[in-house]
Coordinates of C-alpha atoms in Angstrom, one line a residue:
Chain Q
M1 CA 122.2 68.7 107.3
Q2 CA 121.1 72.2 106.7
Q3 CA 119.7 72.9 103.3
K4 CA 121.5 75.3 101.0
P5 CA 119.7 78.7 100.7
V6 CA 117.9 79.3 97.4
L7 CA 118.0 82.7 95.8
Y8 CA 115.4 83.6 93.1
S9 CA 117.2 86.3 91.1
Y10 CA 117.4 87.8 87.7
W11 CA 120.9 88.8 86.4
R12 CA 119.9 92.4 85.6
S13 CA 117.7 93.0 88.6
S14 CA 119.4 95.6 90.9
C15 CA 117.6 94.4 94.0
S16 CA 118.7 90.8 93.3
W17 CA 122.2 92.1 92.7
R18 CA 122.3 93.8 96.2
V19 CA 121.5 90.5 97.8
R20 CA 124.0 88.5 95.8
I21 CA 126.7 90.9 97.0
A22 CA 125.6 90.5 100.7
L23 CA 125.6 86.7 100.2
S24 CA 129.0 86.7 98.5
V25 CA 130.7 89.0 101.0
K26 CA 129.4 86.9 103.8
N27 CA 130.6 83.7 102.0
I28 CA 127.2 82.1 102.0
D29 CA 126.9 79.4 99.5
Y30 CA 123.5 79.3 97.7
E31 CA 121.5 77.8 94.8
Y32 CA 120.7 80.2 92.1
R33 CA 117.3 80.1 90.5
T34 CA 116.3 82.3 87.6
I35 CA 113.1 84.3 87.4
N36 CA 113.3 85.8 84.0
L37 CA 111.5 89.2 84.3
V38 CA 111.0 89.6 80.5
K39 CA 110.5 86.2 79.0
N40 CA 106.8 85.2 78.4
G41 CA 105.5 88.4 80.0
G42 CA 107.7 87.8 83.1
E43 CA 108.1 84.6 85.2
Q44 CA 107.4 86.6 88.3
W45 CA 103.7 86.5 87.5
Q46 CA 103.5 82.7 87.4
P47 CA 101.4 81.3 90.3
E48 CA 104.3 79.2 91.6
Y49 CA 106.4 82.3 92.1
E50 CA 103.5 84.4 93.4
A51 CA 103.1 81.8 96.1
L52 CA 106.7 82.6 97.3
N53 CA 106.5 86.4 96.7
P54 CA 103.1 88.0 96.3
S55 CA 104.9 91.3 95.2
H56 CA 105.9 89.5 92.0
T57 CA 109.4 91.0 92.5
V58 CA 112.9 89.5 92.8
P59 CA 114.8 88.7 94.9
T60 CA 113.2 86.0 97.1
L61 CA 115.5 84.0 99.4
I62 CA 114.6 80.7 101.0
I63 CA 116.8 80.3 104.0
D64 CA 116.6 78.4 107.3
G65 CA 113.1 77.2 106.3
H66 CA 111.9 80.8 105.8
T67 CA 110.9 82.5 102.6
I68 CA 111.8 86.2 102.5
G69 CA 111.2 88.9 99.9
Q70 CA 112.4 92.5 99.7
S71 CA 116.1 93.0 99.4
V72 CA 116.5 95.1 102.6
A73 CA 114.6 92.5 104.7
I74 CA 116.8 89.8 103.3
M75 CA 120.0 91.7 103.9
E76 CA 119.0 92.5 107.5
Y77 CA 118.1 88.9 108.1
L78 CA 121.5 87.7 106.8
E79 CA 123.2 90.3 109.1
E80 CA 121.3 89.1 112.1
T81 CA 121.8 85.4 111.6
R82 CA 125.3 85.4 109.9
P83 CA 127.1 88.2 111.6
Q84 CA 130.6 86.6 111.2
V85 CA 131.4 89.0 108.3
P86 CA 129.5 92.1 109.5
L87 CA 127.9 94.4 107.1
L88 CA 126.7 96.9 109.7
P89 CA 129.0 98.9 112.0
K90 CA 128.5 98.5 115.7
E91 CA 127.5 102.1 116.6
P92 CA 123.8 103.0 116.0
S93 CA 124.6 106.4 114.5
Q94 CA 127.0 104.7 112.0
R95 CA 124.3 102.1 111.2
A96 CA 121.8 104.9 110.5
K97 CA 124.2 106.3 108.0
V98 CA 124.5 103.0 106.3
R99 CA 120.7 102.5 106.2
Q100 CA 120.3 106.1 105.0
V101 CA 122.4 105.4 101.9
V102 CA 120.6 102.0 101.4
E103 CA 117.2 103.6 101.4
T104 CA 118.3 106.5 99.2
V105 CA 118.9 103.9 96.6
N106 CA 116.2 101.3 97.6
A107 CA 113.3 103.7 98.2
D108 CA 114.1 106.9 96.3
T109 CA 116.0 105.8 93.3
Q110 CA 115.5 102.2 92.1
P111 CA 111.7 102.3 92.4
L112 CA 111.7 105.0 89.6
Q113 CA 113.9 103.0 87.3
N114 CA 112.5 99.5 87.7
L115 CA 111.2 97.5 84.8
R116 CA 107.5 97.7 85.4
V117 CA 107.7 101.5 85.8
L118 CA 109.7 102.0 82.7
Q119 CA 107.4 99.7 80.7
W120 CA 104.3 101.7 81.9
L121 CA 105.9 105.0 80.9
Q122 CA 107.0 103.7 77.5
K123 CA 103.6 102.4 76.8
E124 CA 101.4 105.2 78.3
A125 CA 103.6 108.3 77.8
G126 CA 106.0 107.3 75.0
E127 CA 109.8 106.7 74.8
E128 CA 110.7 110.4 74.9
K129 CA 108.9 111.0 78.1
R130 CA 110.3 107.8 79.6
N131 CA 113.8 109.1 78.9
T132 CA 113.0 112.5 80.3
W133 CA 111.8 110.8 83.4
L134 CA 115.0 108.8 83.7
Q135 CA 117.2 111.7 83.2
H136 CA 115.2 113.8 85.7
F137 CA 114.7 111.5 88.6
L138 CA 118.0 109.5 88.3
T139 CA 120.0 112.7 88.3
L140 CA 118.1 114.1 91.2
N141 CA 118.5 111.0 93.4
I142 CA 122.1 110.3 92.4
Q143 CA 123.0 113.8 93.3
A144 CA 121.5 113.2 96.7
L145 CA 123.5 109.9 97.0
E146 CA 126.7 111.8 96.0
Q147 CA 126.1 114.3 98.8
L148 CA 125.7 111.5 101.3
L149 CA 128.8 109.7 100.2
R150 CA 130.7 113.1 100.3
R151 CA 129.9 113.2 104.0
Y152 CA 130.1 109.5 105.0
S153 CA 132.4 107.7 102.7
G154 CA 136.0 106.7 103.3
K155 CA 137.4 103.9 101.2
F156 CA 133.9 102.6 100.8
S157 CA 130.4 104.2 101.2
V158 CA 130.4 104.7 104.9
G159 CA 133.9 104.7 106.3
D160 CA 136.6 102.2 105.4
E161 CA 134.8 99.0 105.8
I162 CA 132.3 97.2 103.6
T163 CA 128.7 97.7 104.7
L164 CA 125.2 97.2 103.4
A165 CA 125.5 100.6 101.8
D166 CA 128.1 99.1 99.4
C167 CA 125.6 96.4 98.4
V168 CA 123.4 98.9 96.8
I169 CA 126.2 101.0 95.0
P170 CA 127.3 98.8 92.1
P171 CA 123.8 98.1 90.7
Q172 CA 122.9 101.8 90.9
Y173 CA 126.2 102.7 89.2
Y174 CA 125.5 100.4 86.4
S175 CA 122.0 101.7 86.0
A176 CA 123.4 105.2 85.8
I177 CA 125.7 104.1 83.0
R178 CA 122.9 102.2 81.2
Y179 CA 120.6 105.2 81.2
K180 CA 123.4 107.6 80.3
I181 CA 123.2 109.7 83.4
S182 CA 126.0 112.2 83.8
L183 CA 128.3 111.4 86.7
D184 CA 130.5 114.4 86.2
N185 CA 129.5 115.9 89.5
C186 CA 129.6 112.6 91.4
P187 CA 133.3 111.9 92.2
N188 CA 132.5 110.1 95.4
F189 CA 129.9 107.8 93.9
V190 CA 132.3 106.9 91.0
R191 CA 135.2 106.3 93.2
V192 CA 133.4 104.0 95.6
A193 CA 131.7 102.1 92.7
K194 CA 135.2 101.6 91.1
A195 CA 136.7 100.5 94.3
L196 CA 134.0 97.9 94.9
D197 CA 134.3 96.7 91.3
E198 CA 137.8 95.4 92.0
L199 CA 136.8 93.1 94.9
P200 CA 136.4 89.4 94.2
A201 CA 133.2 89.2 96.3
F202 CA 131.7 91.9 94.2
K203 CA 132.9 90.4 90.9
R204 CA 131.2 87.1 91.7
A205 CA 127.9 89.0 92.4
H206 CA 128.0 91.1 89.3
A207 CA 125.1 90.9 86.8
F208 CA 127.3 89.8 84.1
S209 CA 128.7 86.8 86.1
Q210 CA 125.2 85.3 86.7
P211 CA 124.3 82.0 85.1
D212 CA 121.3 83.6 83.4
A213 CA 123.2 86.5 81.9
P214 CA 123.4 86.5 78.0
E215 CA 126.6 85.6 76.3
N216 CA 127.6 89.2 75.6
P217 CA 125.8 91.2 78.2
E218 CA 125.5 95.0 77.7
Y219 CA 124.3 98.0 79.6
Chain I
M1 CA 120.5 117.8 130.1
Q2 CA 119.8 115.9 126.9
Q3 CA 118.3 118.0 124.1
K4 CA 114.8 117.1 122.8
P5 CA 114.9 115.5 119.4
V6 CA 113.7 117.6 116.5
L7 CA 111.6 116.2 113.7
Y8 CA 111.3 117.9 110.4
S9 CA 107.9 116.8 109.1
Y10 CA 105.0 117.7 106.9
W11 CA 101.5 116.8 108.1
R12 CA 100.6 115.0 104.9
S13 CA 103.9 113.2 104.2
S14 CA 103.5 109.5 104.7
C15 CA 107.2 109.0 105.5
S16 CA 107.0 111.6 108.2
W17 CA 103.8 110.1 109.5
R18 CA 105.5 106.7 109.9
V19 CA 108.2 108.2 112.0
R20 CA 105.7 110.1 114.1
I21 CA 104.0 106.8 114.9
A22 CA 107.3 105.2 116.0
L23 CA 108.1 108.1 118.2
S24 CA 104.6 108.2 119.6
V25 CA 104.4 104.5 120.4
K26 CA 107.9 104.7 122.0
N27 CA 106.8 107.7 124.0
I28 CA 109.6 109.9 122.8
D29 CA 109.0 113.6 123.2
Y30 CA 110.2 115.7 120.4
E31 CA 110.0 119.2 118.8
Y32 CA 107.9 119.4 115.6
R33 CA 109.3 121.6 112.8
T34 CA 107.3 122.0 109.6
I35 CA 108.9 121.6 106.2
N36 CA 106.0 122.7 103.9
L37 CA 106.4 120.6 100.8
V38 CA 104.2 122.7 98.6
K39 CA 104.5 126.4 99.7
N40 CA 106.8 128.6 97.7
G41 CA 107.8 125.6 95.5
G42 CA 108.7 123.5 98.6
E43 CA 110.7 124.4 101.6
Q44 CA 112.6 121.1 101.2
W45 CA 114.6 122.9 98.5
Q46 CA 115.9 125.6 100.7
P47 CA 119.6 125.5 101.4
E48 CA 119.3 125.3 105.2
Y49 CA 117.2 122.2 104.8
E50 CA 119.5 120.8 102.1
A51 CA 122.3 120.9 104.6
L52 CA 120.4 118.6 106.8
N53 CA 119.0 116.3 104.1
P54 CA 120.5 116.3 100.7
S55 CA 117.6 114.2 99.4
H56 CA 115.2 117.1 99.9
T57 CA 112.8 114.9 101.5
V58 CA 111.0 114.7 104.9
P59 CA 111.4 113.4 107.5
T60 CA 114.7 114.3 109.0
L61 CA 115.3 113.6 112.7
I62 CA 117.9 115.3 114.8
I63 CA 118.7 113.1 117.9
D64 CA 121.5 112.4 120.2
G65 CA 123.5 115.0 118.2
H66 CA 122.9 113.0 114.9
T67 CA 121.0 114.1 111.8
I68 CA 119.2 111.2 110.2
G69 CA 117.2 111.1 107.0
Q70 CA 115.1 108.2 105.5
S71 CA 112.2 107.0 107.5
V72 CA 113.4 103.4 107.8
A73 CA 116.9 104.4 108.9
I74 CA 115.3 106.7 111.6
M75 CA 112.9 103.9 112.8
E76 CA 115.8 101.4 113.0
Y77 CA 117.9 104.0 115.0
L78 CA 115.0 104.6 117.4
E79 CA 114.6 100.8 117.9
E80 CA 118.4 100.3 118.5
T81 CA 118.7 103.2 121.0
R82 CA 115.2 103.1 122.7
P83 CA 114.2 99.5 122.8
Q84 CA 112.1 99.9 125.9
V85 CA 108.9 99.8 123.8
P86 CA 110.0 97.3 121.1
L87 CA 108.8 97.7 117.5
L88 CA 110.6 94.6 116.3
P89 CA 110.1 91.0 117.4
K90 CA 113.1 89.1 118.8
E91 CA 113.2 86.3 116.4
P92 CA 115.0 87.1 113.1
S93 CA 112.5 85.4 110.8
Q94 CA 109.7 87.4 112.4
R95 CA 111.8 90.6 112.1
A96 CA 112.2 89.7 108.4
K97 CA 108.4 89.6 108.0
V98 CA 108.1 93.0 109.6
R99 CA 110.7 94.4 107.4
Q100 CA 109.2 92.8 104.3
V101 CA 105.9 94.6 105.0
V102 CA 107.7 97.9 105.7
E103 CA 109.6 97.8 102.4
T104 CA 106.6 96.7 100.5
V105 CA 105.2 100.2 101.4
N106 CA 108.4 102.1 101.6
A107 CA 110.2 100.9 98.5
D108 CA 107.4 99.6 96.2
T109 CA 104.3 101.7 96.9
Q110 CA 105.1 105.1 98.4
P111 CA 107.8 106.1 95.8
L112 CA 105.2 105.8 93.1
Q113 CA 102.6 108.1 94.9
N114 CA 104.8 110.7 96.3
L115 CA 104.5 114.5 95.5
R116 CA 107.4 114.9 93.2
V117 CA 106.4 111.9 91.1
L118 CA 102.8 112.9 90.8
Q119 CA 103.7 116.5 90.0
W120 CA 106.0 115.2 87.2
L121 CA 103.2 113.0 85.8
Q122 CA 100.7 115.7 85.9
K123 CA 102.9 118.1 84.1
E124 CA 104.5 115.8 81.5
A125 CA 101.8 113.3 80.9
G126 CA 98.6 115.1 82.0
E127 CA 96.1 114.5 84.7
E128 CA 94.3 111.5 83.2
K129 CA 97.6 109.6 82.9
R130 CA 98.5 110.6 86.4
N131 CA 95.3 109.0 87.6
T132 CA 95.7 105.9 85.5
W133 CA 99.2 105.6 87.0
L134 CA 97.8 105.8 90.6
Q135 CA 95.1 103.4 90.0
H136 CA 97.5 100.8 88.3
F137 CA 100.5 100.9 90.8
L138 CA 98.7 101.5 94.0
T139 CA 96.2 98.7 93.2
L140 CA 99.1 96.3 92.3
N141 CA 101.1 97.1 95.4
I142 CA 98.2 97.2 97.9
Q143 CA 97.2 93.8 96.6
A144 CA 100.7 92.5 97.4
L145 CA 100.5 94.1 100.8
E146 CA 97.2 92.4 101.4
Q147 CA 98.6 89.1 100.6
L148 CA 101.5 89.6 103.0
L149 CA 99.0 90.7 105.8
R150 CA 96.8 87.7 105.0
R151 CA 99.8 85.5 105.8
Y152 CA 101.4 87.5 108.7
S153 CA 98.8 89.5 110.4
G154 CA 97.1 88.8 113.8
K155 CA 95.6 91.7 115.6
F156 CA 98.1 93.9 113.9
S157 CA 100.3 93.6 110.8
V158 CA 102.7 90.9 112.0
G159 CA 101.1 88.9 114.7
D160 CA 99.5 90.6 117.8
E161 CA 102.0 93.1 118.8
I162 CA 102.6 96.5 117.3
T163 CA 105.7 96.5 115.1
L164 CA 107.5 98.8 112.6
A165 CA 105.1 97.2 110.0
D166 CA 102.2 99.0 111.7
C167 CA 104.0 102.3 111.3
V168 CA 103.7 102.2 107.6
I169 CA 100.0 101.0 107.4
P170 CA 98.0 104.1 108.4
P171 CA 99.6 106.6 106.0
Q172 CA 99.2 104.0 103.1
Y173 CA 95.6 103.5 104.0
Y174 CA 94.9 107.2 103.9
S175 CA 96.6 107.4 100.6
A176 CA 94.5 104.6 99.2
I177 CA 91.4 106.5 100.3
R178 CA 92.7 109.8 99.0
Y179 CA 93.4 108.3 95.5
K180 CA 90.2 106.3 95.5
I181 CA 91.7 102.9 95.2
S182 CA 89.3 100.0 95.8
L183 CA 90.0 98.1 98.9
D184 CA 87.2 95.6 98.4
N185 CA 89.7 92.7 98.1
C186 CA 91.8 93.9 101.0
P187 CA 90.0 92.8 104.2
N188 CA 93.3 92.4 106.2
F189 CA 94.7 95.7 105.2
V190 CA 91.4 97.5 106.1
R191 CA 91.1 95.5 109.4
V192 CA 94.6 96.3 110.6
A193 CA 94.3 99.9 109.6
K194 CA 91.1 100.4 111.4
A195 CA 92.4 98.7 114.5
L196 CA 95.5 101.0 114.5
D197 CA 93.3 104.0 114.1
E198 CA 91.8 103.4 117.5
L199 CA 95.0 103.5 119.4
P200 CA 95.9 106.8 121.2
A201 CA 99.6 106.6 120.1
F202 CA 98.4 106.4 116.5
K203 CA 95.9 109.1 116.9
R204 CA 98.6 111.6 118.1
A205 CA 100.7 110.8 115.1
H206 CA 97.9 111.2 112.5
A207 CA 98.3 113.7 109.7
F208 CA 95.2 115.6 110.8
S209 CA 96.5 116.0 114.4
Q210 CA 99.7 117.8 113.3
P211 CA 100.3 121.6 114.0
D212 CA 100.8 122.3 110.3
A213 CA 97.6 120.5 109.2
P214 CA 94.9 122.9 107.9
E215 CA 91.8 123.7 109.8
N216 CA 89.6 121.3 108.0
P217 CA 92.0 118.7 106.5
E218 CA 90.8 116.4 103.8
Y219 CA 91.9 113.4 101.8

């Protein structure tokens, strides 16, 4: 009997959230294990976890006997090994659009809002600079994302089917709300995020629905 | 007759460099167009370029009538449409290793050393903090990269064949040198970077070999 995949995740981690969406949309059952990024200086620094993921980041997925880090690497693996519910279109230029949206969040936006970066800014430059940073870079990158969605989106991020691009939208939308980024000029981003919010697979993957979320979670 | 692909690039941009390596290894001829990221406040902000790439980043590749931004989206497109010289292994778990290495640079390391981030830090927090930032985050992420290469590398980053993982190594190696990051504990990273440096396809793609590089380029 094949072993159930194990996901190391933290409820609030946007990179974990993306993978939870992909797993949920593809109906892949998995065991949830918490890596609490804040408790005791962060469980991601413990040697047992470092052995699984030397980047000290979540998520890590153990699946089919393999241990995979990096949300994009995990999602592409799921797509290649479990294509029954596809998250990439068939046509290469459409796939490129999906991946362009994914990387605009994964490589441009999220890295500048993640916990270790914000902790460094708070400590080394102070809270005011940390907030200026968030306003500056999140606004810049979400505007870019909006322009891509204006061109590519239909009902969802790229056309009318759910793709990997949609896996990155909800966590980024909630980060924008959390950090009070104005979305007045982002009608497509807001529309897609709200459409995704309604879907059962996305509800299951939501930060607030995770076993390690606090009782009254907030953004 | 099919039109030659057009690459918008800047000699020093590590994301452009990755794509130049992929194009070079795959023997894809292309037209080089410079987007100077520093001249006149940065040509990436000009409306003509924004129309091609709303993220105001390089590279952008125009190919087969499509305009693609984000280095990873471009490299995956090249792999899907020009697989004759493959840059991904066949086996999904091996492909996952390659993509994990790629994203460790693309999503964890490069975003914290790119021009706009360093300019912001210099201006808002001062040169000393900018330098502390570089030492802290580049060391952290390059150590993670080293641990992955320790596990996955053979002659090259993942095994003995050139893959997409090798496309991200040289620009990150030169950034480490540029920012004086100690590589004493990174024997695998240094070994792979030096091996790649010897290959003609990698020489052609090198920052210093580009038409927009200055006469005596330095790191």
